[in-house]
XYZ file of N, CA and C in Angstrom:
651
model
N 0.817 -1.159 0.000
C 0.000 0.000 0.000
C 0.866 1.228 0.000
N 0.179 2.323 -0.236
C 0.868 3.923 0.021
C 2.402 4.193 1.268
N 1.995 3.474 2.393
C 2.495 3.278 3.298
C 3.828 2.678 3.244
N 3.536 1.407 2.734
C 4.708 0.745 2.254
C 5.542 1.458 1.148
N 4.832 2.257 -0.102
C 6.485 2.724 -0.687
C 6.798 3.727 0.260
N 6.248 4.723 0.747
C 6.727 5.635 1.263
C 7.804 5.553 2.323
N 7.747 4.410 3.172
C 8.636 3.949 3.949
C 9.439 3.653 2.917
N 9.761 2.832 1.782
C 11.064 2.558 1.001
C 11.669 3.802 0.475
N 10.632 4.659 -0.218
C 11.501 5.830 -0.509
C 11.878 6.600 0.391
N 11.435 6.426 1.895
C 12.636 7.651 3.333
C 13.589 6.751 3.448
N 13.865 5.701 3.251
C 15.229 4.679 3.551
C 15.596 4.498 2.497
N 15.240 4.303 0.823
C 16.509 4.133 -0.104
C 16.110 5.530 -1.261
N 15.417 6.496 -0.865
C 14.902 8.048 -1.691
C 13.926 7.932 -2.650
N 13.506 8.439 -3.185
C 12.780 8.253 -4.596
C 13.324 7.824 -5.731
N 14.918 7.975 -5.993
C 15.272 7.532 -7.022
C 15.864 6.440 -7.558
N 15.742 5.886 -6.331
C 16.976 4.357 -5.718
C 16.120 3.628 -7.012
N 17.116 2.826 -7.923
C 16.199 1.145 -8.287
C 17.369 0.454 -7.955
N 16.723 -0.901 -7.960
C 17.441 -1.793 -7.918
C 18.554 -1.773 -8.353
N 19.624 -2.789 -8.146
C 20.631 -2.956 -8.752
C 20.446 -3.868 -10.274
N 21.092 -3.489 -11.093
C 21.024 -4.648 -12.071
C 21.515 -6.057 -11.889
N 20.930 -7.145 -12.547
C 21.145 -8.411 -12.582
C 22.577 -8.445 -12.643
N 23.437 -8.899 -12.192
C 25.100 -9.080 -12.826
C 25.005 -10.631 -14.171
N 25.774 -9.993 -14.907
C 25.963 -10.932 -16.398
C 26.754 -11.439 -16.446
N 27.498 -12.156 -17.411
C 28.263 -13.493 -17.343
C 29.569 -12.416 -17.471
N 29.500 -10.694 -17.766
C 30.649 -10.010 -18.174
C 31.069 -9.053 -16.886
N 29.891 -9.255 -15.644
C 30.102 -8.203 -14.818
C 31.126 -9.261 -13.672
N 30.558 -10.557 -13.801
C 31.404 -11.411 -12.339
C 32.960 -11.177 -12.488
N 33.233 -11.122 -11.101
C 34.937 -10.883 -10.919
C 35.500 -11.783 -11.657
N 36.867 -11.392 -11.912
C 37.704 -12.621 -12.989
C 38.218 -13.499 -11.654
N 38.351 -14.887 -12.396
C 38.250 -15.969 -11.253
C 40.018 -15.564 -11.214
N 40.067 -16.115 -9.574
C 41.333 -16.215 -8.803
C 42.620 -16.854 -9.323
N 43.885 -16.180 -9.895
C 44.991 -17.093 -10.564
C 46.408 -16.834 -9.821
N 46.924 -17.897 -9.301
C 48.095 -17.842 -8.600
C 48.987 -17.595 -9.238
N 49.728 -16.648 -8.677
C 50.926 -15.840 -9.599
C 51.651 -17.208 -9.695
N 53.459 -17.519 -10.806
C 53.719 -18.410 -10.549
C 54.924 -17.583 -9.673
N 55.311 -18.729 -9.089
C 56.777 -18.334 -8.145
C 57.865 -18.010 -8.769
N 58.713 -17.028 -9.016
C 59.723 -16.791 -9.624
C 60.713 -18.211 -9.652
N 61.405 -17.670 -10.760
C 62.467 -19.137 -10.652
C 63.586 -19.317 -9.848
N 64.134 -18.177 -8.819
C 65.005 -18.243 -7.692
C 64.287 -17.513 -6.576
N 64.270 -17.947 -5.389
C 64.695 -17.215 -4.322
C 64.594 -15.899 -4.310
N 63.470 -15.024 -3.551
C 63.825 -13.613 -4.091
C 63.811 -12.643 -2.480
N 64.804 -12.511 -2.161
C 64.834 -11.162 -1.154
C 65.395 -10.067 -1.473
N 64.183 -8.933 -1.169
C 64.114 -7.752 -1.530
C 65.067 -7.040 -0.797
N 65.281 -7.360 0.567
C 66.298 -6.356 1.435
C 67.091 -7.771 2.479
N 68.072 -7.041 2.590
C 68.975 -8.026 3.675
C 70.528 -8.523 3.101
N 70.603 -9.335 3.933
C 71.830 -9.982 3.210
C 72.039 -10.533 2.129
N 70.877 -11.033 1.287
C 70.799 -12.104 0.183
C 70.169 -10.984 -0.916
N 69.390 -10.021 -0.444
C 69.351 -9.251 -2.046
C 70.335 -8.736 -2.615
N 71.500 -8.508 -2.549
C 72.192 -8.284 -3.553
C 72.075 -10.193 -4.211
N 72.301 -11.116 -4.005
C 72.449 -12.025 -4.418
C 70.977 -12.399 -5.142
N 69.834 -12.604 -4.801
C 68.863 -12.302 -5.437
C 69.180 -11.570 -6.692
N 68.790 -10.195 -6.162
C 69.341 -9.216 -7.880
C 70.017 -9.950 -8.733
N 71.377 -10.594 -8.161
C 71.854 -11.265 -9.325
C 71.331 -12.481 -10.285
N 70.587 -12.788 -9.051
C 69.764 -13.981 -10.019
C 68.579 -13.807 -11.233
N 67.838 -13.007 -10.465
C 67.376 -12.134 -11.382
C 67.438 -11.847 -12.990
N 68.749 -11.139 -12.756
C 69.412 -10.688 -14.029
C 70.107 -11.826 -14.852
N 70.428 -12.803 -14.093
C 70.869 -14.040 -14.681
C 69.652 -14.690 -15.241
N 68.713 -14.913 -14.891
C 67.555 -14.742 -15.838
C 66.792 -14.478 -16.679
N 66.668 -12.825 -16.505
C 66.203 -11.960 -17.699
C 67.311 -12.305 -18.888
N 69.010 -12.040 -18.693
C 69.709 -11.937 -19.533
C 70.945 -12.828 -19.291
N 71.171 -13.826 -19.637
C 71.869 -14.619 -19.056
C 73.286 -14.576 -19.708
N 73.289 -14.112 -21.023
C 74.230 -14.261 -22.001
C 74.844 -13.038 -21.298
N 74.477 -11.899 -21.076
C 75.165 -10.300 -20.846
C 75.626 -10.651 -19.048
N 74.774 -11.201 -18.338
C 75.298 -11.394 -17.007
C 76.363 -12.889 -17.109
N 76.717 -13.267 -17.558
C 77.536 -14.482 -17.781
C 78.540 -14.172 -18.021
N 78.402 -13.230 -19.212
C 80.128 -12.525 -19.591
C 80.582 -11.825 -18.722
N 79.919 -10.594 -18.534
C 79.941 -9.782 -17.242
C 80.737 -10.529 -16.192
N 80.343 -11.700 -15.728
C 80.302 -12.309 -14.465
C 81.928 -13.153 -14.976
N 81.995 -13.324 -16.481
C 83.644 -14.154 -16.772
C 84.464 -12.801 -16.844
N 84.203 -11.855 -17.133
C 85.100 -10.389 -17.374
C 85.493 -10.084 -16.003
N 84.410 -9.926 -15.023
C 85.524 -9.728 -13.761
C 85.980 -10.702 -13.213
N 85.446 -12.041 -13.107
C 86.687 -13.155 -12.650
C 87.477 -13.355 -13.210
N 87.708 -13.064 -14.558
C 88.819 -13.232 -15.578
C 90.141 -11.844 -15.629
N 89.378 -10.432 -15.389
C 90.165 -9.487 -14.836
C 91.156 -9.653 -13.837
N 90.404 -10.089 -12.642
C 90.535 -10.624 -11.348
C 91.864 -11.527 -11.247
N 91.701 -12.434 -11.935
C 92.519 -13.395 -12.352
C 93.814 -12.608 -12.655
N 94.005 -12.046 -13.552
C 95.545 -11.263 -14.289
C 95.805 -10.536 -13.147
N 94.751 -9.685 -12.141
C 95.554 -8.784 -11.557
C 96.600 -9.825 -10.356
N 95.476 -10.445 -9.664
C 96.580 -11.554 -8.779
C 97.505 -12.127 -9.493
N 97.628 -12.700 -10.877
C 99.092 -13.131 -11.583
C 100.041 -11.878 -11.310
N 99.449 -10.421 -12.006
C 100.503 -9.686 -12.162
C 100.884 -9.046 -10.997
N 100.284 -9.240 -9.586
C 100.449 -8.715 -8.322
C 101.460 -10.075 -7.958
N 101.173 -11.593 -8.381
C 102.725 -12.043 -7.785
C 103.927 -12.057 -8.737
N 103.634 -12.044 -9.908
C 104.592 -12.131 -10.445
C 105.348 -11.017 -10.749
N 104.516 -10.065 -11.411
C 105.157 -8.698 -11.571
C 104.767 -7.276 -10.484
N 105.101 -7.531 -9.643
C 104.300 -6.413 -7.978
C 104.468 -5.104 -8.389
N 105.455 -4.859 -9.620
C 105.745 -3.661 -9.106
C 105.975 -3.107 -10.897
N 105.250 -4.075 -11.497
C 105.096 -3.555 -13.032
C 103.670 -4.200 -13.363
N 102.878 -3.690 -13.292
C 101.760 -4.396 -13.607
C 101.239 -3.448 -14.732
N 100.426 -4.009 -15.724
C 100.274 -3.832 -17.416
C 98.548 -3.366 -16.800
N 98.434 -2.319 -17.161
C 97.068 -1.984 -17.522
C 96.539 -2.453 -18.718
N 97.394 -2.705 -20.073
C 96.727 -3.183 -21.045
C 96.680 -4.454 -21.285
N 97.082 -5.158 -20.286
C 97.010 -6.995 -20.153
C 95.818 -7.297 -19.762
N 95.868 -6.245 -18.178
C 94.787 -6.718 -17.840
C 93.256 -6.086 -18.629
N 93.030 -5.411 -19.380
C 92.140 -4.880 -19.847
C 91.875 -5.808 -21.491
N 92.774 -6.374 -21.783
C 92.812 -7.213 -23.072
C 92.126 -8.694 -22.035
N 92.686 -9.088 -21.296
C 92.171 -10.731 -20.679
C 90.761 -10.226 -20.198
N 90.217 -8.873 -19.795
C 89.381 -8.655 -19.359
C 88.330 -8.698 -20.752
N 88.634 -8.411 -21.548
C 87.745 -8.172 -22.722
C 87.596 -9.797 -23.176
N 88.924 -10.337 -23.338
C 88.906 -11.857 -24.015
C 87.357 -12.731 -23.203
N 87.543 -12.264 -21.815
C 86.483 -12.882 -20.991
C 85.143 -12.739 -21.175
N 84.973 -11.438 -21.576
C 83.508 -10.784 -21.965
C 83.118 -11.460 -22.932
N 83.915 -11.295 -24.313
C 83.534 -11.570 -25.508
C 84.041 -13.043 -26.174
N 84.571 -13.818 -25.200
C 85.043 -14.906 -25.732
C 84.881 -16.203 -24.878
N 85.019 -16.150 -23.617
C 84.741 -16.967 -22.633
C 83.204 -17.241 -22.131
N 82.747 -15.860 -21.656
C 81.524 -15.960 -21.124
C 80.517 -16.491 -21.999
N 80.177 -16.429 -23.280
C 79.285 -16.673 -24.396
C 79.339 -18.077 -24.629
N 80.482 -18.532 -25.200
C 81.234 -19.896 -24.928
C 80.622 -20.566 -24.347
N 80.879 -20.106 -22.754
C 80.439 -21.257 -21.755
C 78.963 -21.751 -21.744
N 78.077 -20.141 -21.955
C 76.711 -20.266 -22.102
C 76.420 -21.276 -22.686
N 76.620 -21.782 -24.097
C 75.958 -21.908 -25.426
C 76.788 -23.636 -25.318
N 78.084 -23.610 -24.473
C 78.231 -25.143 -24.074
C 78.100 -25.727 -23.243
N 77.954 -25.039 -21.863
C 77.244 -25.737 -20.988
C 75.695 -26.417 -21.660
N 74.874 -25.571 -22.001
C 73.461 -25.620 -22.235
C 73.550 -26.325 -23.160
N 74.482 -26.696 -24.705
C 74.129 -28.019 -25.534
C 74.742 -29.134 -24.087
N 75.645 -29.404 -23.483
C 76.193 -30.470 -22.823
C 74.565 -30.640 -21.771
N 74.251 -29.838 -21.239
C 73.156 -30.328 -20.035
C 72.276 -31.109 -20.958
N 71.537 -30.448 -22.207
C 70.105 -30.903 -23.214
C 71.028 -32.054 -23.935
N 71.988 -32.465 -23.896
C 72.392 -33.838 -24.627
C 72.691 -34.934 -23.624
N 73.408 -34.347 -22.544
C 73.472 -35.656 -21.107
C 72.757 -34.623 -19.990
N 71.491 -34.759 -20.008
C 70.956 -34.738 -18.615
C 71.183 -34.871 -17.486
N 70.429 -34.806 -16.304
C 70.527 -35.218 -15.210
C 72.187 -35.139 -14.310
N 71.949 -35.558 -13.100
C 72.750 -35.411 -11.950
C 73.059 -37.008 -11.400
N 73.007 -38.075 -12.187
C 73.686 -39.229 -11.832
C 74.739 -39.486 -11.992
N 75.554 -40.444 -11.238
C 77.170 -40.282 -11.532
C 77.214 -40.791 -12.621
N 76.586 -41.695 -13.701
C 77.212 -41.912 -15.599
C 76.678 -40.327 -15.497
N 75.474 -39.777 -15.653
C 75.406 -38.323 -16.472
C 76.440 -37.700 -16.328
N 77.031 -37.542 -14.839
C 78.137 -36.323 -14.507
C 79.331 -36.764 -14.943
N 79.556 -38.197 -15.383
C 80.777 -38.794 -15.818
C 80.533 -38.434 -17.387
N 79.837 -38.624 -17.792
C 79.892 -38.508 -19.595
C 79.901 -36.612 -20.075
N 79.479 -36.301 -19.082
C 79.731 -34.617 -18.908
C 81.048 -33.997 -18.715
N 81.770 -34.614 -18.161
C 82.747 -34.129 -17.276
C 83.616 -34.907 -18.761
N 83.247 -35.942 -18.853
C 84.527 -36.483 -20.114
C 84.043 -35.484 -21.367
N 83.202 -35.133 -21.882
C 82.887 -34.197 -22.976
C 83.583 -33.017 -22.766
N 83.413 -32.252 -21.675
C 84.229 -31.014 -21.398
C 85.699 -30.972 -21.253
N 86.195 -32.330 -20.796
C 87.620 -32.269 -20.756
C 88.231 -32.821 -21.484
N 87.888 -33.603 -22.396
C 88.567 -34.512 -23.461
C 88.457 -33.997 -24.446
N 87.016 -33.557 -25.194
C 86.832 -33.028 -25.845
C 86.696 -31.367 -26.650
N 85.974 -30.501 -25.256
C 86.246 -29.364 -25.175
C 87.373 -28.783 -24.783
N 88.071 -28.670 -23.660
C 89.188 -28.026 -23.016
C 90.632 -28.573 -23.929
N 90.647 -29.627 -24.631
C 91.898 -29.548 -25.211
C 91.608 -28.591 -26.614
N 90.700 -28.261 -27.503
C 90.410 -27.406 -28.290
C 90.434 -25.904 -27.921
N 89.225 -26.156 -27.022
C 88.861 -24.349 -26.430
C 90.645 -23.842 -25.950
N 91.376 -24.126 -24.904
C 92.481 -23.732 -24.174
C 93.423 -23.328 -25.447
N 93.995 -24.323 -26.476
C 94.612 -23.175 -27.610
C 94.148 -22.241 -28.429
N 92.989 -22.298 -28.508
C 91.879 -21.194 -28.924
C 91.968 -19.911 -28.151
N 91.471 -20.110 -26.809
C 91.529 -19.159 -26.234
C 92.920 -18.201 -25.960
N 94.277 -19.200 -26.171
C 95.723 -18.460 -25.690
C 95.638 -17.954 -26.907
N 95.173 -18.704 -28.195
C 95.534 -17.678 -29.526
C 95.072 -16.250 -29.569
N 93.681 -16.163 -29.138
C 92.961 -14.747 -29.204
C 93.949 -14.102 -28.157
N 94.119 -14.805 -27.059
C 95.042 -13.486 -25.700
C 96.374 -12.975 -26.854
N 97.182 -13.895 -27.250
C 98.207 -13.649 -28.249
C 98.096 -12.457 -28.995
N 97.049 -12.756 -29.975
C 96.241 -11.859 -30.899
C 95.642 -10.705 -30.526
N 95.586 -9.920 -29.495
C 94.856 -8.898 -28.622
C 96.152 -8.489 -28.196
N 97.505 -9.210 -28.214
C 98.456 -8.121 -27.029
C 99.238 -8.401 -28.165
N 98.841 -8.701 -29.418
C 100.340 -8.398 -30.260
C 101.181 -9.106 -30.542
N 101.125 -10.700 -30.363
C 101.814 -11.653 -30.127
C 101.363 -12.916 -31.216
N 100.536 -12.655 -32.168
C 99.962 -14.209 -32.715
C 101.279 -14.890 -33.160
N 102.412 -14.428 -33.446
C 102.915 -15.323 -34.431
C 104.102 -16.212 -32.625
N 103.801 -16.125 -31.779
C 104.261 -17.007 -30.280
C 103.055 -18.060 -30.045
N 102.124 -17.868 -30.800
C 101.206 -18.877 -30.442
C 101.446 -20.335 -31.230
N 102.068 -20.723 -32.043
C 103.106 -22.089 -32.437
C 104.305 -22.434 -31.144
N 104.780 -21.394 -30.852
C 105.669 -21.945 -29.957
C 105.139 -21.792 -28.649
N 104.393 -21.775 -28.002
C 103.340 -21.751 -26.939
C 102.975 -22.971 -27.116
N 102.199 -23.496 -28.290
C 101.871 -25.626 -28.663
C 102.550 -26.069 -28.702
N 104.420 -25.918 -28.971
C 104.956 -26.741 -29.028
C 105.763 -27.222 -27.574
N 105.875 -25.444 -26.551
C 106.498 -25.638 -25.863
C 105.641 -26.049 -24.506
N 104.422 -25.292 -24.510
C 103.792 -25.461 -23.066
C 102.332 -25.720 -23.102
N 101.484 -26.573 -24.696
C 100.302 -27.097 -24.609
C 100.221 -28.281 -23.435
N 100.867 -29.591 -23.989
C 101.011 -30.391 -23.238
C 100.878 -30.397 -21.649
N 101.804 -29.325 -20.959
C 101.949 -29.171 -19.460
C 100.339 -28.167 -19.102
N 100.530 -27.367 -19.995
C 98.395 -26.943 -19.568
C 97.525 -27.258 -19.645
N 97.286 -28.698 -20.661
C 96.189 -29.498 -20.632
C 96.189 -30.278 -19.157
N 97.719 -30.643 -18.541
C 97.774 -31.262 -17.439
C 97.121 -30.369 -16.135
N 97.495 -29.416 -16.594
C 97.469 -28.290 -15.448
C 95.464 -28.346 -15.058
N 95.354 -27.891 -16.759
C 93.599 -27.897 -16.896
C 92.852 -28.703 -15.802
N 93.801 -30.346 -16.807
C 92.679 -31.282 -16.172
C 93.080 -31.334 -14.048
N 93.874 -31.168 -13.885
C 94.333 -31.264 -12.422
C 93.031 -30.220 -11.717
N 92.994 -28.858 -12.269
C 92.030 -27.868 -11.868
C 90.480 -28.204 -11.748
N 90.222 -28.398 -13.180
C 89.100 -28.356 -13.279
C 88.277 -29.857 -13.965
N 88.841 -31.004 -13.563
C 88.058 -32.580 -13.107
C 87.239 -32.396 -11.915
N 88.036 -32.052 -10.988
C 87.194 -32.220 -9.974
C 86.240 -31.247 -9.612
N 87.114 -29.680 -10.143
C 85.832 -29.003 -9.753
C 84.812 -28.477 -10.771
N 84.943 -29.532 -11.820
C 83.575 -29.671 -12.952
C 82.667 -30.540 -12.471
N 83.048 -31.931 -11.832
C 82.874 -32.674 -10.850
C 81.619 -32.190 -9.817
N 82.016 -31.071 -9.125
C 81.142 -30.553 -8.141
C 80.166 -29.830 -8.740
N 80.530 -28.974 -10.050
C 80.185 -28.242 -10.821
C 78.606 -28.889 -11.046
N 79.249 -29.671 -12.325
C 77.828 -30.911 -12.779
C 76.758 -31.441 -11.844
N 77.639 -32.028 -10.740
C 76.543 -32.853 -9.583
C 75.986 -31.845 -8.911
N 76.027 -30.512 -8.147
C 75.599 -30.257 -7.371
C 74.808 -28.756 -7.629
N 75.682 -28.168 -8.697
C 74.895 -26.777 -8.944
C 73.795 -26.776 -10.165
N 73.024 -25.878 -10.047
C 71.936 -26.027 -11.136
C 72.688 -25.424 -12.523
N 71.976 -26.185 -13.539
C 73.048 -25.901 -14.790
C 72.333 -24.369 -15.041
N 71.829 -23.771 -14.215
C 71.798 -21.611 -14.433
C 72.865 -21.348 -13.589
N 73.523 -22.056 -13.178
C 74.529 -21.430 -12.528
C 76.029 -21.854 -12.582
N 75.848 -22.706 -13.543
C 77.141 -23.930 -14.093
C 78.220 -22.772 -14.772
N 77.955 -22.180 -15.084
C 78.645 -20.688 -15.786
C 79.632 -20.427 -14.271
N 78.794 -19.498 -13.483
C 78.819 -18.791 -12.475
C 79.880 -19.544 -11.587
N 79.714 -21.014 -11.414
C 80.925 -21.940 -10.764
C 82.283 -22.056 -11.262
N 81.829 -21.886 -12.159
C 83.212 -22.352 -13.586
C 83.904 -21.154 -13.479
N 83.572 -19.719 -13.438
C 83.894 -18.529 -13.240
C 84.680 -18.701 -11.860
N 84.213 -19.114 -10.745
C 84.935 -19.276 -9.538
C 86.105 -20.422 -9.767
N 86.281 -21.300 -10.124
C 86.893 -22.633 -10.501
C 88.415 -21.831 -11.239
N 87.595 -20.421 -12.094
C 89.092 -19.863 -13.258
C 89.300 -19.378 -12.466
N 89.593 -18.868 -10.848
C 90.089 -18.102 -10.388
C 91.616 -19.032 -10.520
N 92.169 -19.665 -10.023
C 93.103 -20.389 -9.753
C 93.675 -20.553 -11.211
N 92.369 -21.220 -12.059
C 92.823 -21.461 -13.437
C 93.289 -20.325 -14.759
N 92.670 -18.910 -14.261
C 93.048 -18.050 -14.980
C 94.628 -17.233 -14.384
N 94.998 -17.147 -13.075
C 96.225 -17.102 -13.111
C 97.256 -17.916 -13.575
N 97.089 -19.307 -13.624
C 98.263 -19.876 -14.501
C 98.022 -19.398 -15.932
N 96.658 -19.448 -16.413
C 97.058 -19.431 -17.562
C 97.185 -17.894 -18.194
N 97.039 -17.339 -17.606
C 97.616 -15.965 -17.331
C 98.819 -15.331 -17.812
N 99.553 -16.454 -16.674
C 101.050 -16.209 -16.538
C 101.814 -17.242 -17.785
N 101.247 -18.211 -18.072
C 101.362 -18.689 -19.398
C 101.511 -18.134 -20.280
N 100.081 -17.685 -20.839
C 100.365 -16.354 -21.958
C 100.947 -15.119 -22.029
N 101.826 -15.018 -21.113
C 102.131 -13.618 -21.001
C 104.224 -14.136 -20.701
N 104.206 -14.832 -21.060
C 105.677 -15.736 -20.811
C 106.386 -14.659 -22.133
């Protein structure tokens, strides 16, 4: 009756209507779980700088890889030329091994780690054994005169790179495999192959001062 709208219009006004029906276009979009990033992520503390790096090893793996062989590979010459030469040390040595690393090492490793993981899989001791023999039998006796040729070739030296194979290949393949068996070894079995780069980079610390001081004989 009269009564009754009048009470609805002092509590919802004269102009109130209803709400409309909701349509198959008005319901909320159904609920979707973000996915979890692919590392570990802290924003502040001790581990975001390390985070960040992962990060970026992600987005760009090829530019943070080199990056990441350019200063362990820098790194490398300055401790050679801090024991060997303390008190003559080459700004343009180290800035040539620093570049060789960027543009020759780091890319490298990318593009062979990642065929070696997608051809022998997994983390069993045959996988990590048929891995570890591919990289050292096969790769490291190729890549290692490769790589002394370009250092040669960057400081002015290609035509010492024959007598470098004849005189001191042999004793650096030994040297190689002594270094880096075992700690390809740890490499393969235990770190994730996004970070198989990043180990190998720690591994040349030791390995880029000999061969350092090798090429620079």
């Amino acid at each position: 009756g009269p009564s009754v709208v009048a009470f609805r219009e002092a509590r919802e006004g004269p102009d109130s209507q209803p709400p409309p029906p909701r349509g198959p276009s008005s319901r909320p979009p159904p609920f979707r779980a973000r996915s979890p990033p692919a590392f570990p992520v802290a924003r502040s503390g001790r581990f975001a700088m390390w985070s960040a790096y992962l990060r970026a090893l992600e987005r760009r793996p090829i530019l943070v890889k080199s990056v990441t062989s350019m200063v362990v590979g820098g790194a490398g010459d300055l401790i050679c030329q801090g024991l060997s030469e303390p008190s003559e040390r080459s700004v343009g040595r180290f800035v040539n091994y620093s570049l060789v690393n960027l543009v020759v090492v780091g890319p490298t490793m990318h593009y062979w780690y990642g065929w070696l993981n997608a051809t022998v899989p997994g983390v069993t001791t045959s996988a990590v054994v048929k891995r570890l023999a591919l990289d050292q039998l096969v790769f490291a006796p190729t890549f290692v005169p490769a790589f002394v040729l370009v250092l040669f070739a960057v400081n002015g030296r290609s035509e010492e790179w024959l007598a470098f194979m004849k005189r001191d290949y042999a004793q650096t393949i030994v040297v190689n495999w002594a270094i880096w068996v075992p700690g390809q070894w740890l490499n393969f079995r235990y770190a994730p192959p996004t970070l198989h780069v990043l180990v190998s980079n720690v591994i040349a610390m030791a390995w880029n001062v000999y061969l350092s001081a090798t090429a620079s004989k």
